[in-house]
Tab-separated table of C-alpha atoms and ligand atoms in Angstrom:
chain	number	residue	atom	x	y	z
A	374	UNK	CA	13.608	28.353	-2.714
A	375	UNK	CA	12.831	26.723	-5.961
A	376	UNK	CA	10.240	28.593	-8.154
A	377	UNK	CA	7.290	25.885	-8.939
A	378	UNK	CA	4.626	26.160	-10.985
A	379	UNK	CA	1.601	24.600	-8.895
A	380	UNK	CA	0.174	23.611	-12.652
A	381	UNK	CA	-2.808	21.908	-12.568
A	382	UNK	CA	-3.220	18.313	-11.330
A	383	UNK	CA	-3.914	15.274	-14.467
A	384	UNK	CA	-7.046	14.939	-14.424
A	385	UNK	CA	-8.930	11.990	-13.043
A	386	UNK	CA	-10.446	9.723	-16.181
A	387	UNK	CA	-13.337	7.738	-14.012
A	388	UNK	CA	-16.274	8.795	-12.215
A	389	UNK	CA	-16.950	7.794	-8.643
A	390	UNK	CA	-18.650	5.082	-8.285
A	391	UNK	CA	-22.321	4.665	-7.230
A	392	UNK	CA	-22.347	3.987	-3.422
A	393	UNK	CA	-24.772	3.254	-0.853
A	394	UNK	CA	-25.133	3.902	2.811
A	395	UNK	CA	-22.772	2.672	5.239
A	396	UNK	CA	-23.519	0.030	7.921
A	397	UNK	CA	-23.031	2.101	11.407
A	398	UNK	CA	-21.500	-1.092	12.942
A	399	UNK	CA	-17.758	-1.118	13.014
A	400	UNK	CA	-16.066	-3.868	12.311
A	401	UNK	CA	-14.985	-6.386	15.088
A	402	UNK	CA	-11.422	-6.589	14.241
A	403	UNK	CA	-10.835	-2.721	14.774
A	404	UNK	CA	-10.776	-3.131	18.510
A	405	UNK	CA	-7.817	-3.086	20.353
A	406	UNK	CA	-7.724	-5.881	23.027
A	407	UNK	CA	-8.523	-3.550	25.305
A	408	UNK	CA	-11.314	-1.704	23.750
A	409	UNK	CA	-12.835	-5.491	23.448
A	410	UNK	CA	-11.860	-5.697	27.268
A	411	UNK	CA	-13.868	-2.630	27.846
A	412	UNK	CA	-16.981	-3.483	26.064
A	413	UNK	CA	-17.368	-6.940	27.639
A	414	UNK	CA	-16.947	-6.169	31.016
A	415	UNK	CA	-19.703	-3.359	30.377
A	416	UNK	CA	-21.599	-6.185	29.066
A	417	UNK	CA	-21.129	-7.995	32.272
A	418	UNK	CA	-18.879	-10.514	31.010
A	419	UNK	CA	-15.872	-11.693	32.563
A	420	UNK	CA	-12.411	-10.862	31.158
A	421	UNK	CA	-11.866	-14.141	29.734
A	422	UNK	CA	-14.404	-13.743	27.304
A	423	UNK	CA	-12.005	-11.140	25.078
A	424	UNK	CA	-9.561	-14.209	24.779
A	425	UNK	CA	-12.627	-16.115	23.128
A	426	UNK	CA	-13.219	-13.602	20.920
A	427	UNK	CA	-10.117	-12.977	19.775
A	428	UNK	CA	-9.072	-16.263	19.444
A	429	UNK	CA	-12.155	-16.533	16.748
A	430	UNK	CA	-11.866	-13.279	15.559
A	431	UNK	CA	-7.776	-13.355	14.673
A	432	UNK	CA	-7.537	-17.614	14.020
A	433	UNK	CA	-9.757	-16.962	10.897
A	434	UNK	CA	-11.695	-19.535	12.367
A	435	UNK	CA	-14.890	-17.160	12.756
A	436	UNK	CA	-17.061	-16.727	9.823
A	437	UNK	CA	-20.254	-14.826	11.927
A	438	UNK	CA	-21.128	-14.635	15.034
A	439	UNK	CA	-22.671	-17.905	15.259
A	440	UNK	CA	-19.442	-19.224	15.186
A	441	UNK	CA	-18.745	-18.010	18.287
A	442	UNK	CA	-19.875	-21.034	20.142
A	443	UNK	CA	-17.652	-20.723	23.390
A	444	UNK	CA	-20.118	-17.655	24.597
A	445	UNK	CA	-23.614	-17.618	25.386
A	446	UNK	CA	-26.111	-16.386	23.287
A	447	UNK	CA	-27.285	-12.819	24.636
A	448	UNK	CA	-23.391	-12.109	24.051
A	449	UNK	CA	-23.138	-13.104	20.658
A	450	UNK	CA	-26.265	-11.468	19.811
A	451	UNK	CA	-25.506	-8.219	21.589
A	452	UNK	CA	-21.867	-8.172	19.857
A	453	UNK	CA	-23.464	-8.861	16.320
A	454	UNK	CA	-25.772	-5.809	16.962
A	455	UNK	CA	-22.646	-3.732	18.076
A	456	UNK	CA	-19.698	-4.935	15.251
A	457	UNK	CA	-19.720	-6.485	12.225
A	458	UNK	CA	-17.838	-9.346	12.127
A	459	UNK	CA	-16.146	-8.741	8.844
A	460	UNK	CA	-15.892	-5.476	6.579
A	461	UNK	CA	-15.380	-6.738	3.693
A	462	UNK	CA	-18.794	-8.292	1.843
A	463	UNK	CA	-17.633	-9.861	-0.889
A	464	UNK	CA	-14.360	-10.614	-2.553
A	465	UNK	CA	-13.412	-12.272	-5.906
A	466	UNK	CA	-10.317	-13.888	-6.380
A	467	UNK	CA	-7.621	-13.730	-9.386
A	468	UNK	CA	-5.084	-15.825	-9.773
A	469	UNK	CA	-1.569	-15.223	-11.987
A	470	UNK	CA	2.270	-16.554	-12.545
A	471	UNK	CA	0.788	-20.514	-12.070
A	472	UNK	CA	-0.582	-19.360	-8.887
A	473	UNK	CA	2.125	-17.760	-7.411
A	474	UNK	CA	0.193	-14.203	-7.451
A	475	UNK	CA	-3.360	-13.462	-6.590
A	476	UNK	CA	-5.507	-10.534	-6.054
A	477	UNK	CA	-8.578	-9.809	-4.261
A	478	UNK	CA	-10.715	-7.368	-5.127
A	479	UNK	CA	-12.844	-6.550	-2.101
A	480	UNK	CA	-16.123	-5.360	-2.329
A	481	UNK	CA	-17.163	-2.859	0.636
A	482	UNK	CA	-20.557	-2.015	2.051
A	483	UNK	CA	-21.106	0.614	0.356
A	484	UNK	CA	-20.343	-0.648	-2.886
A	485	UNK	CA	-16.760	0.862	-3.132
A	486	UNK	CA	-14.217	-1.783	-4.259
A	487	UNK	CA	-10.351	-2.077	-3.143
A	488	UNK	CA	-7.436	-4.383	-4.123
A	489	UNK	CA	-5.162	-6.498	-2.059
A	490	UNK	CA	-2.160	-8.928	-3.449
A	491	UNK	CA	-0.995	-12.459	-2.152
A	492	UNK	CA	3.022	-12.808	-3.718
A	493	UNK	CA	4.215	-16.033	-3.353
A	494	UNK	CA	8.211	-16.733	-2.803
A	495	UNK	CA	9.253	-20.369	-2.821
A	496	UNK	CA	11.726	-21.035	-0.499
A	497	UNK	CA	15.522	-20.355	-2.419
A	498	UNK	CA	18.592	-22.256	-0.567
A	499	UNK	CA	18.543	-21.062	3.144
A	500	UNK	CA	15.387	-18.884	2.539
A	501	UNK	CA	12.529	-20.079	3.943
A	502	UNK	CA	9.110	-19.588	1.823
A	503	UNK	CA	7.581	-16.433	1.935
A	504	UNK	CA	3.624	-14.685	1.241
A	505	UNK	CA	3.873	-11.266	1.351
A	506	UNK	CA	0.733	-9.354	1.123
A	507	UNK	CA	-0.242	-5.979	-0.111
A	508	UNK	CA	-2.934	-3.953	1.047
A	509	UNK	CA	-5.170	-1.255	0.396
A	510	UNK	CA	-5.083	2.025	2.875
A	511	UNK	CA	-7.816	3.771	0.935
A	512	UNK	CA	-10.645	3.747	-1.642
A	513	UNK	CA	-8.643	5.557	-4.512
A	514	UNK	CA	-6.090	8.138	-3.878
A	515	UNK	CA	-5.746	11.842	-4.188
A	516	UNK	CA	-2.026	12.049	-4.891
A	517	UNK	CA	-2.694	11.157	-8.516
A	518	UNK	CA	0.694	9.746	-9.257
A	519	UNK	CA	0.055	9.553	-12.851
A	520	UNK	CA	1.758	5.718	-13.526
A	521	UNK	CA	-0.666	4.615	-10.867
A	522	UNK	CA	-3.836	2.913	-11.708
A	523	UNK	CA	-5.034	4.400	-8.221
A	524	UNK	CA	-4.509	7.950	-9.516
A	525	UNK	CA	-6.288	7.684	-11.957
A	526	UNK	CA	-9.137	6.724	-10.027
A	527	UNK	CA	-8.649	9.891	-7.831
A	528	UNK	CA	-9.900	9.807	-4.404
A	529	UNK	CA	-12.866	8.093	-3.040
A	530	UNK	CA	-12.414	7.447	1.300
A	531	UNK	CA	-10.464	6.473	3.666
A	532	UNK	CA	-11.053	2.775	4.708
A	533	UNK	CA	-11.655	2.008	8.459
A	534	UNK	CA	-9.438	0.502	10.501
A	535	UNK	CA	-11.124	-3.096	10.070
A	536	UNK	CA	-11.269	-2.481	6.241
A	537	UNK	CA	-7.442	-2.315	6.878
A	538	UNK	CA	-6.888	-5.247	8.814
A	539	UNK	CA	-9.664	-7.402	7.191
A	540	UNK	CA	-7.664	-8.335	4.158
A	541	UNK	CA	-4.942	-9.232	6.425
A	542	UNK	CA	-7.904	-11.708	7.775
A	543	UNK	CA	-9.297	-12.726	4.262
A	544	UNK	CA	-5.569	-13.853	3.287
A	545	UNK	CA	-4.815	-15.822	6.807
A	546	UNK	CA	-7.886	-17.943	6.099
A	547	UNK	CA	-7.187	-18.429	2.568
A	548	UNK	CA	-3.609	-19.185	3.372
A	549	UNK	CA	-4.530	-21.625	6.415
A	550	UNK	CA	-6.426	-24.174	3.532
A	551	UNK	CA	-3.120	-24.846	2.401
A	552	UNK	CA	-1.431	-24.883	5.818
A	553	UNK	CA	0.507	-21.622	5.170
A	554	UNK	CA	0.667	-17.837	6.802
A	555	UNK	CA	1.168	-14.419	5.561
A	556	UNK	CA	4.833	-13.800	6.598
A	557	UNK	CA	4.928	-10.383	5.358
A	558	UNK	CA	2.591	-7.285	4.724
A	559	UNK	CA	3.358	-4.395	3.016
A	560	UNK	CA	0.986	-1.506	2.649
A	561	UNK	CA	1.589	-0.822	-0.585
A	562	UNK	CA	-1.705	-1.108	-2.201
A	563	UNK	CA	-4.392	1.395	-3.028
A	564	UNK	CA	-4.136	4.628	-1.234
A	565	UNK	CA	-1.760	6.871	0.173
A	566	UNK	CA	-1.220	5.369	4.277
A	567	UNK	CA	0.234	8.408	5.462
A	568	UNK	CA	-2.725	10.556	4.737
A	569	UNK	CA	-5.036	8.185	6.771
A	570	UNK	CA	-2.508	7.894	8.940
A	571	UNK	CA	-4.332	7.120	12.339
A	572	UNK	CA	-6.858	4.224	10.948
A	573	UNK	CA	-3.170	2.734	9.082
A	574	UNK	CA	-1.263	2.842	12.421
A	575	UNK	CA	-4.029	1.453	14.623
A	576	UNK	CA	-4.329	-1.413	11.727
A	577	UNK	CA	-0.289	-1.759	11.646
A	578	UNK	CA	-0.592	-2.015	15.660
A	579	UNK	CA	-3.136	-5.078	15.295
A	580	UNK	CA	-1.487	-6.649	13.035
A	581	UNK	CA	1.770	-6.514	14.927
A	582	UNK	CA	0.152	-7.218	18.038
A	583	UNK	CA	0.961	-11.026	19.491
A	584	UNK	CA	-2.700	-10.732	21.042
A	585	UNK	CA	-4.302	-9.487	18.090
A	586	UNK	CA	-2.858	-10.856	14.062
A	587	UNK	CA	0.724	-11.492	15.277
A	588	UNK	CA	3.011	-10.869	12.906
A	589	UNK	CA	6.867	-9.484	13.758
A	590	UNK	CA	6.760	-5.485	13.332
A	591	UNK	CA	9.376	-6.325	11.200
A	592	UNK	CA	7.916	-8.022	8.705
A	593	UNK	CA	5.224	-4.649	8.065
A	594	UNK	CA	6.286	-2.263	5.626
A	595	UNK	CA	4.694	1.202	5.325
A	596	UNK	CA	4.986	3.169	1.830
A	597	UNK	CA	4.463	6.485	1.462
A	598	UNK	CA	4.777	9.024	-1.265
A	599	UNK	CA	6.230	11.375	1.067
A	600	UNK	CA	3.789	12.775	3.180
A	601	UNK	CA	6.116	14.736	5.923
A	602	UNK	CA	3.650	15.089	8.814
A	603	UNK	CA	2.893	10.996	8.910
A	604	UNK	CA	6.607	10.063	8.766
A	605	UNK	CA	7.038	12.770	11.825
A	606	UNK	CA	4.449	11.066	13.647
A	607	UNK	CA	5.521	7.647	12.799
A	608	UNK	CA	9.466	8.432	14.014
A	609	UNK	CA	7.765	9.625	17.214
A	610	UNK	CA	5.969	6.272	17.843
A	611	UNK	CA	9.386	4.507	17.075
A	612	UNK	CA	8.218	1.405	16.196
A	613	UNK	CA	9.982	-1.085	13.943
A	614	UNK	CA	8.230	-0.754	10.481
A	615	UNK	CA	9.993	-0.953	7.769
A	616	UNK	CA	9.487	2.582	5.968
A	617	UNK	CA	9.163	2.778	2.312
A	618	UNK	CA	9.396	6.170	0.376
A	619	UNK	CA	8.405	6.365	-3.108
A	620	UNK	CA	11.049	8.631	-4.700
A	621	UNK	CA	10.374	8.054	-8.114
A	622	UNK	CA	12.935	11.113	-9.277
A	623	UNK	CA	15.453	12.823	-7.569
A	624	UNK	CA	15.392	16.100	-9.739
A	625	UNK	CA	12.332	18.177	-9.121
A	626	UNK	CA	10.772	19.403	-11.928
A	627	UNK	CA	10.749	15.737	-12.802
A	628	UNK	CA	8.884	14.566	-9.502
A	629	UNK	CA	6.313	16.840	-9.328
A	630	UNK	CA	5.204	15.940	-12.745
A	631	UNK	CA	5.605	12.221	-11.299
A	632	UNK	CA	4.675	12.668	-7.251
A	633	UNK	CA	2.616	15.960	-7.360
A	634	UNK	CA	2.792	15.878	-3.728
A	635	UNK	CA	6.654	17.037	-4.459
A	636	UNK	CA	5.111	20.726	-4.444
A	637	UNK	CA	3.607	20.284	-1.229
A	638	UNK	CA	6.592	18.189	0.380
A	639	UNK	CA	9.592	18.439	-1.796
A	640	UNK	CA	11.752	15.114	-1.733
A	641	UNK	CA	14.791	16.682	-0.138
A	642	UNK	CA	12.975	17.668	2.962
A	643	UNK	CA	10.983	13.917	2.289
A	644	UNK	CA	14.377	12.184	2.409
A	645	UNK	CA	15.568	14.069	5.401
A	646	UNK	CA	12.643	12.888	7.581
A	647	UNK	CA	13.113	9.387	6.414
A	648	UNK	CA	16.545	9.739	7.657
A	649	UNK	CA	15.413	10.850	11.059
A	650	UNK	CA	13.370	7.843	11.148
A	651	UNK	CA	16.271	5.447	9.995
A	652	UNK	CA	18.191	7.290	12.802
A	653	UNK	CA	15.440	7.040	15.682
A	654	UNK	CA	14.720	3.481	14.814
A	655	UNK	CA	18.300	1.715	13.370
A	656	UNK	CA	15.934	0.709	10.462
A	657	UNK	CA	17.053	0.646	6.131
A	658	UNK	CA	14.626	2.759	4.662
A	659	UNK	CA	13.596	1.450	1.295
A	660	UNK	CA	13.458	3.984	-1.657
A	661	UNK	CA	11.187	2.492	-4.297
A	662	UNK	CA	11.711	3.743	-8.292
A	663	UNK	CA	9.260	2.774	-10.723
A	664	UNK	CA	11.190	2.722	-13.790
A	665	UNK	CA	9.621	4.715	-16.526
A	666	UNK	CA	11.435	4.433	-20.248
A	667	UNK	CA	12.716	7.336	-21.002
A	668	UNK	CA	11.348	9.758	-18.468
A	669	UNK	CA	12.936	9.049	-14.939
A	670	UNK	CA	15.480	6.301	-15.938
A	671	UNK	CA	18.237	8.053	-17.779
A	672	UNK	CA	22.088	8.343	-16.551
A	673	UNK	CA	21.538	11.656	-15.466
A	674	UNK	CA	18.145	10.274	-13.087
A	675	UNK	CA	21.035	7.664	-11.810
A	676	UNK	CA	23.828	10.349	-10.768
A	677	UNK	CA	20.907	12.408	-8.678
A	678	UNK	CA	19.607	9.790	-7.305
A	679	UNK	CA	23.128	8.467	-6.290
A	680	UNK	CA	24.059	11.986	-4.865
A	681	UNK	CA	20.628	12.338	-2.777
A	682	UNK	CA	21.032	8.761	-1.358
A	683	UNK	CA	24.611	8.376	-1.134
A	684	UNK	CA	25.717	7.332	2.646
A	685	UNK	CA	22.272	7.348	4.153
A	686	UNK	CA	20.665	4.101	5.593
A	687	UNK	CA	18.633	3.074	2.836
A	688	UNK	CA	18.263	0.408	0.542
A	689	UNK	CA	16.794	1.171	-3.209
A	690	UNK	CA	14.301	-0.944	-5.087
A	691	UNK	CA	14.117	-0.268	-8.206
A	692	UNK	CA	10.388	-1.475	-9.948
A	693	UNK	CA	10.036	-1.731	-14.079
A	694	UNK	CA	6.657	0.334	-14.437
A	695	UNK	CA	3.911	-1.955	-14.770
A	696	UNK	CA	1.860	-1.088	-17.858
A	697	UNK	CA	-1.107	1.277	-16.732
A	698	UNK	CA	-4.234	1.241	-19.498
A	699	UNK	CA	-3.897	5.089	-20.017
A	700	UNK	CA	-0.515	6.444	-19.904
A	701	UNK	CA	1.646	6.983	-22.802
A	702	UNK	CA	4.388	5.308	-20.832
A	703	UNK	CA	6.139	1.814	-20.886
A	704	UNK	CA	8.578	-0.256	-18.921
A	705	UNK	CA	12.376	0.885	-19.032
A	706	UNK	CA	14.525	-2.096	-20.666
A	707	UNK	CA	16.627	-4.279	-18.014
A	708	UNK	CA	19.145	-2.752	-19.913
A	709	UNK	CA	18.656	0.792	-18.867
A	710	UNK	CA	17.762	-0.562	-14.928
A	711	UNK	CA	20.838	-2.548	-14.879
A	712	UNK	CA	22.811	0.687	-15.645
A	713	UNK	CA	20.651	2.620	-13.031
A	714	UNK	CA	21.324	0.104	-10.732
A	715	UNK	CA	25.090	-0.171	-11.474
A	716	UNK	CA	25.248	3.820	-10.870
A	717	UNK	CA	23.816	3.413	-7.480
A	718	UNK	CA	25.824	0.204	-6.421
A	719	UNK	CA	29.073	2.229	-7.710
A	720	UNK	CA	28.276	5.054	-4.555
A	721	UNK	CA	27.706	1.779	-2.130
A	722	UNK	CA	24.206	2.212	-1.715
A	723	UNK	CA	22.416	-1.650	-1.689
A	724	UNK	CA	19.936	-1.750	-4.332
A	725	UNK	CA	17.641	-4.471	-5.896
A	726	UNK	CA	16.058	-4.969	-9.362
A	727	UNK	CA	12.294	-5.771	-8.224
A	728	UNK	CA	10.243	-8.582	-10.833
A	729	UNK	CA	6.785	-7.660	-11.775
A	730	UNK	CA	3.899	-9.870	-10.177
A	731	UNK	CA	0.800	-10.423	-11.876
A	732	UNK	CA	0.791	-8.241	-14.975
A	733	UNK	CA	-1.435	-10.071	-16.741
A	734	UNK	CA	-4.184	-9.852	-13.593
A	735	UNK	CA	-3.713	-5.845	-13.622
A	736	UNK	CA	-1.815	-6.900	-10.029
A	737	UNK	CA	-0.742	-2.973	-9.976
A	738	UNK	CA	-2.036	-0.837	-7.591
A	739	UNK	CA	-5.432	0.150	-8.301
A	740	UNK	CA	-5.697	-1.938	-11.914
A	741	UNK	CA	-8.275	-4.384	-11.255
A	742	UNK	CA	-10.294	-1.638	-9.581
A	743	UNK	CA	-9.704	0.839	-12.420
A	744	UNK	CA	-10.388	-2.116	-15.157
A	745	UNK	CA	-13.834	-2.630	-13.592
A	746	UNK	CA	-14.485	0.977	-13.336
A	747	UNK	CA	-15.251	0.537	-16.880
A	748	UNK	CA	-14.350	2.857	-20.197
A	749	UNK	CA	-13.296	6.125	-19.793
A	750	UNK	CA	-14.744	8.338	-22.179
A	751	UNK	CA	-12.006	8.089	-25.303
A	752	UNK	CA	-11.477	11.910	-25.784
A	753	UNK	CA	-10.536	12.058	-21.613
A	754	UNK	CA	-7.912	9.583	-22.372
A	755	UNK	CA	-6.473	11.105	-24.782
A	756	UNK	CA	-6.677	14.369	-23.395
A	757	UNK	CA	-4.808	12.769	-20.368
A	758	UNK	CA	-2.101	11.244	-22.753
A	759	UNK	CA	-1.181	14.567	-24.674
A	760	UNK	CA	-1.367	16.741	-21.444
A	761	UNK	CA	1.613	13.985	-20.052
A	762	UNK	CA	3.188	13.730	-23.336
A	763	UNK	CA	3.987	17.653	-23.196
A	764	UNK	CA	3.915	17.673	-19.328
A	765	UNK	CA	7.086	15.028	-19.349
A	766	UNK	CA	9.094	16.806	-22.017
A	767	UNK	CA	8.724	20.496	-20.023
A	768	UNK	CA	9.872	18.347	-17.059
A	769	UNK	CA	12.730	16.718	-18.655
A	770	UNK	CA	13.877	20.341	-19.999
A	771	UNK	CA	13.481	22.005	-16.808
A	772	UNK	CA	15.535	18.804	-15.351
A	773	UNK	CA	18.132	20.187	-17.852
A	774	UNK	CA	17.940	16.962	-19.405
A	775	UNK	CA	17.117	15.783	-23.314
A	776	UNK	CA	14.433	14.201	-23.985
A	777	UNK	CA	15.134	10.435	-24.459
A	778	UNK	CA	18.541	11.220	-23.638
B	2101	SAH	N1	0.663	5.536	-1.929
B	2101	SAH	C1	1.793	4.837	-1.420
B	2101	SAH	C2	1.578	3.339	-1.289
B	2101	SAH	C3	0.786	2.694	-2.374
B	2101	SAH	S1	1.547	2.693	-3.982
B	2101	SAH	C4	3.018	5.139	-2.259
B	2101	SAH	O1	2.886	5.710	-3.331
B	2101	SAH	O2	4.094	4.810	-1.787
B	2101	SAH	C5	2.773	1.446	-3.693
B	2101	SAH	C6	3.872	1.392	-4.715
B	2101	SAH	O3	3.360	0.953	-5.988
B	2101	SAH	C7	4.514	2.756	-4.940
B	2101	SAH	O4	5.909	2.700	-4.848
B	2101	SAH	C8	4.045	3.063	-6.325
B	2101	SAH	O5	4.900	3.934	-6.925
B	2101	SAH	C9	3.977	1.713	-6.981
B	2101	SAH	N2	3.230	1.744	-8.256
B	2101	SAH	C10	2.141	2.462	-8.563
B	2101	SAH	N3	1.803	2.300	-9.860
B	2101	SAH	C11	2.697	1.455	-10.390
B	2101	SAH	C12	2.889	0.909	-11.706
B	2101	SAH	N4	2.085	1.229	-12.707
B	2101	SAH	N5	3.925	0.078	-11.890
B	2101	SAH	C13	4.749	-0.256	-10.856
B	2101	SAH	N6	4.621	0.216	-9.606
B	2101	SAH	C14	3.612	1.080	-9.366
B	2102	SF4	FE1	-1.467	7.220	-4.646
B	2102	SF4	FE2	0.743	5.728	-4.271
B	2102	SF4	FE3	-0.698	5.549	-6.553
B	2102	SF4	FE4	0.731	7.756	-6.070
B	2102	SF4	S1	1.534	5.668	-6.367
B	2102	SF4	S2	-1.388	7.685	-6.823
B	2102	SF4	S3	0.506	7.933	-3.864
B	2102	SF4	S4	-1.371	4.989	-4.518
């Protein structure tokens, strides 16, 4: 066993924001098929009504309940009393990269705002076009990653299953315009998914659901930070997701200053139940980096990483940090990710250099949200700065590293 200091956690710069009651309905687009099956039938309608509903509800089509033309109008009214037809009240659109990026902030009932991201990929030689989109698990987050423009937000709730699924929704509309569809979804905006793990997988099992959004399992990609007990129940369901871990550092004095989950669920034991999944399923897990100059990108970052990863099933993406408003911390040079990269290719393992989307839109997790949060207080910031400054460099010396080595 590893002596850790628990430390205490960075703290949080904003305030929670002012929110107001909740509407009891749940939204439509929670319901499993059968669920919807259920409720009609104790409605008195016949089965084929759940095909008309979710041939509205998951074409996009269906803006309210009055759009619902195909069933009569007791129905419609006593669904509208039930469900809400969408979860999301309000959502502005920003667009970056000549269009090729855009994020929706999404406000929710009660006033709490989340993030999701539209990436564009024109289609390259053989490869056909791509929109992969990135969603939002929860209001904030409580692992307090301190890159992250989420952690800094700290935690505010877990969304609902339709808050999940109803960006997925937003996105298919907005795509349809332009005769196009969201071929890939990765949830890998606010919020950690594996601690709100059942409302994620329910969402994950819509959206993969030929009856319900329709998209391949395949194409869905669940991140985590390493949260043991979701991946365990995850490699029990077997599905096909695509499972992302956010390493960050492979030496561990280093990620819990980065992950601070690492004291709860240290990364080797992290790593091993990823590989259990990889096994159980035949799937690559992705280990995502965010590349941090001079903190968790040097050569000796590279040869742990290499070691910890070395002939496992995984593929690493490595991601040049994007510039968060309060950290002391910028971007390692393509110089210094090129190396990383080389170090990892060198033990075989398949790794790719990822491009920042949307910088200048605050497309990072949790940056429009935190930008609109408004000023923290100047003396929290830089509180928050100095307590990482000194935090990093014990890190880096317990890593038995120099600092900007
Ligand atoms: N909580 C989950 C999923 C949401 S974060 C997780 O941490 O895996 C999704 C990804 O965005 C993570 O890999 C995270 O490390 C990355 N990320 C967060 N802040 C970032 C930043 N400032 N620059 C680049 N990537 C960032
Ligand atoms: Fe939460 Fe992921 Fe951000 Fe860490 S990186 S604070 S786990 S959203």
């Amino acid at each position: 066993m590893r002596a850790r200091d628990p430390g205490s956690q960075i703290p949080v710069l904003f305030a929670a924001p002012r929110v107001g009651l909740r509407d009891p309905r749940p939204g439509l687009a929670g319901l499993t098929p059968e669920a919807m099956l259920t409720w009609l039938s104790e409605h008195g309608q016949p089965a084929y009504r759940a095909r008309q509903v979710a041939d509205h509800v998951w074409s996009g089509r269906a803006a309210s309940f009055d759009d619902l033309r195909t069933l009569p109008a007791a129905v419609r009214a006593d669904l509208s009393a039930a469900f809400r037809m969408d979860t999301l009240v309000d959502t502005l659109v920003r667009q970056a990269d000549g269009g090729l990026t855009e994020k929706a902030l999404h406000h929710l009932d009660d006033g709490r705002t989340i993030e999701s991201v539209l990436m564009r990929y024109p289609a390259r030689g053989p490869r056909r076009e791509r929109a992969t989109l990135c969603i939002s698990s929860q209001a904030g987050c409580a692992v307090g990653c301190p890159f992250c423009a989420t952690g800094e937000l700290g935690f505010w709730r877990d969304l609902e299953t339709a808050e999940i699924v109803d960006q997925a929704r937003f996105w298919r509309r907005h795509l349809a315009r332009e005769g196009r569809r969201v071929t890939n979804i990765v949830f890998m905006g606010m919020g950690e998914p594996m601690l709100n793990t059942d409302r994620v997988l329910a969402a994950a099992s819509l959206l993969s659901d030929a009856r319900a959004f329709g998209l391949g399992a395949r194409h869905i990609t669940i991140s985590t930070s390493g949260v043991i007990p979701g991946i365990e129940v995850l490699t029990g369901l077997r599905p096909q997701y695509t499972l992302a871990v956010s390493l960050h550092a492979a030496r561990p004095a280093l990620r819990d200053l980065l992950v601070p989950l690492n004291r709860r669920y240290p990364f080797e034991r992290v790593v091993d139940a990823a590989t259990d999944y990889a096994d159980v399923t035949g799937r690559r897990i992705t280990y995502e980096i965010v590349m941090i100059a001079g903190i968790n990108d040097t050569p000796a970052d590279a040869a742990a990483t290499a070691e910890l990863l070395r002939g496992r099933l995984a593929h690493v993406n490595l991601i040049p940090m994007n510039p968060v408003a309060h950290t002391p911390w910028q971007p390692s040079s393509p110089e210094r990710i090129e190396a990383f990269a080389t170090t990892l290719r060198n033990v075989g393992l398949h790794t790719t250099v990822r491009r920042n989307r949307g910088m200048d839109i605050g497309a990072a997790c949790g940056q429009l949200a935190a930008e609109l949060a408004g000023s923290p207080a100047p003396d929290a910031v830089a509180r928050r700065r100095s307590l990482l400054v000194d935090r990093s460099a014990a890190a880096l010396r317990a890593a038995g590293d120099g600092v900007g080595a």
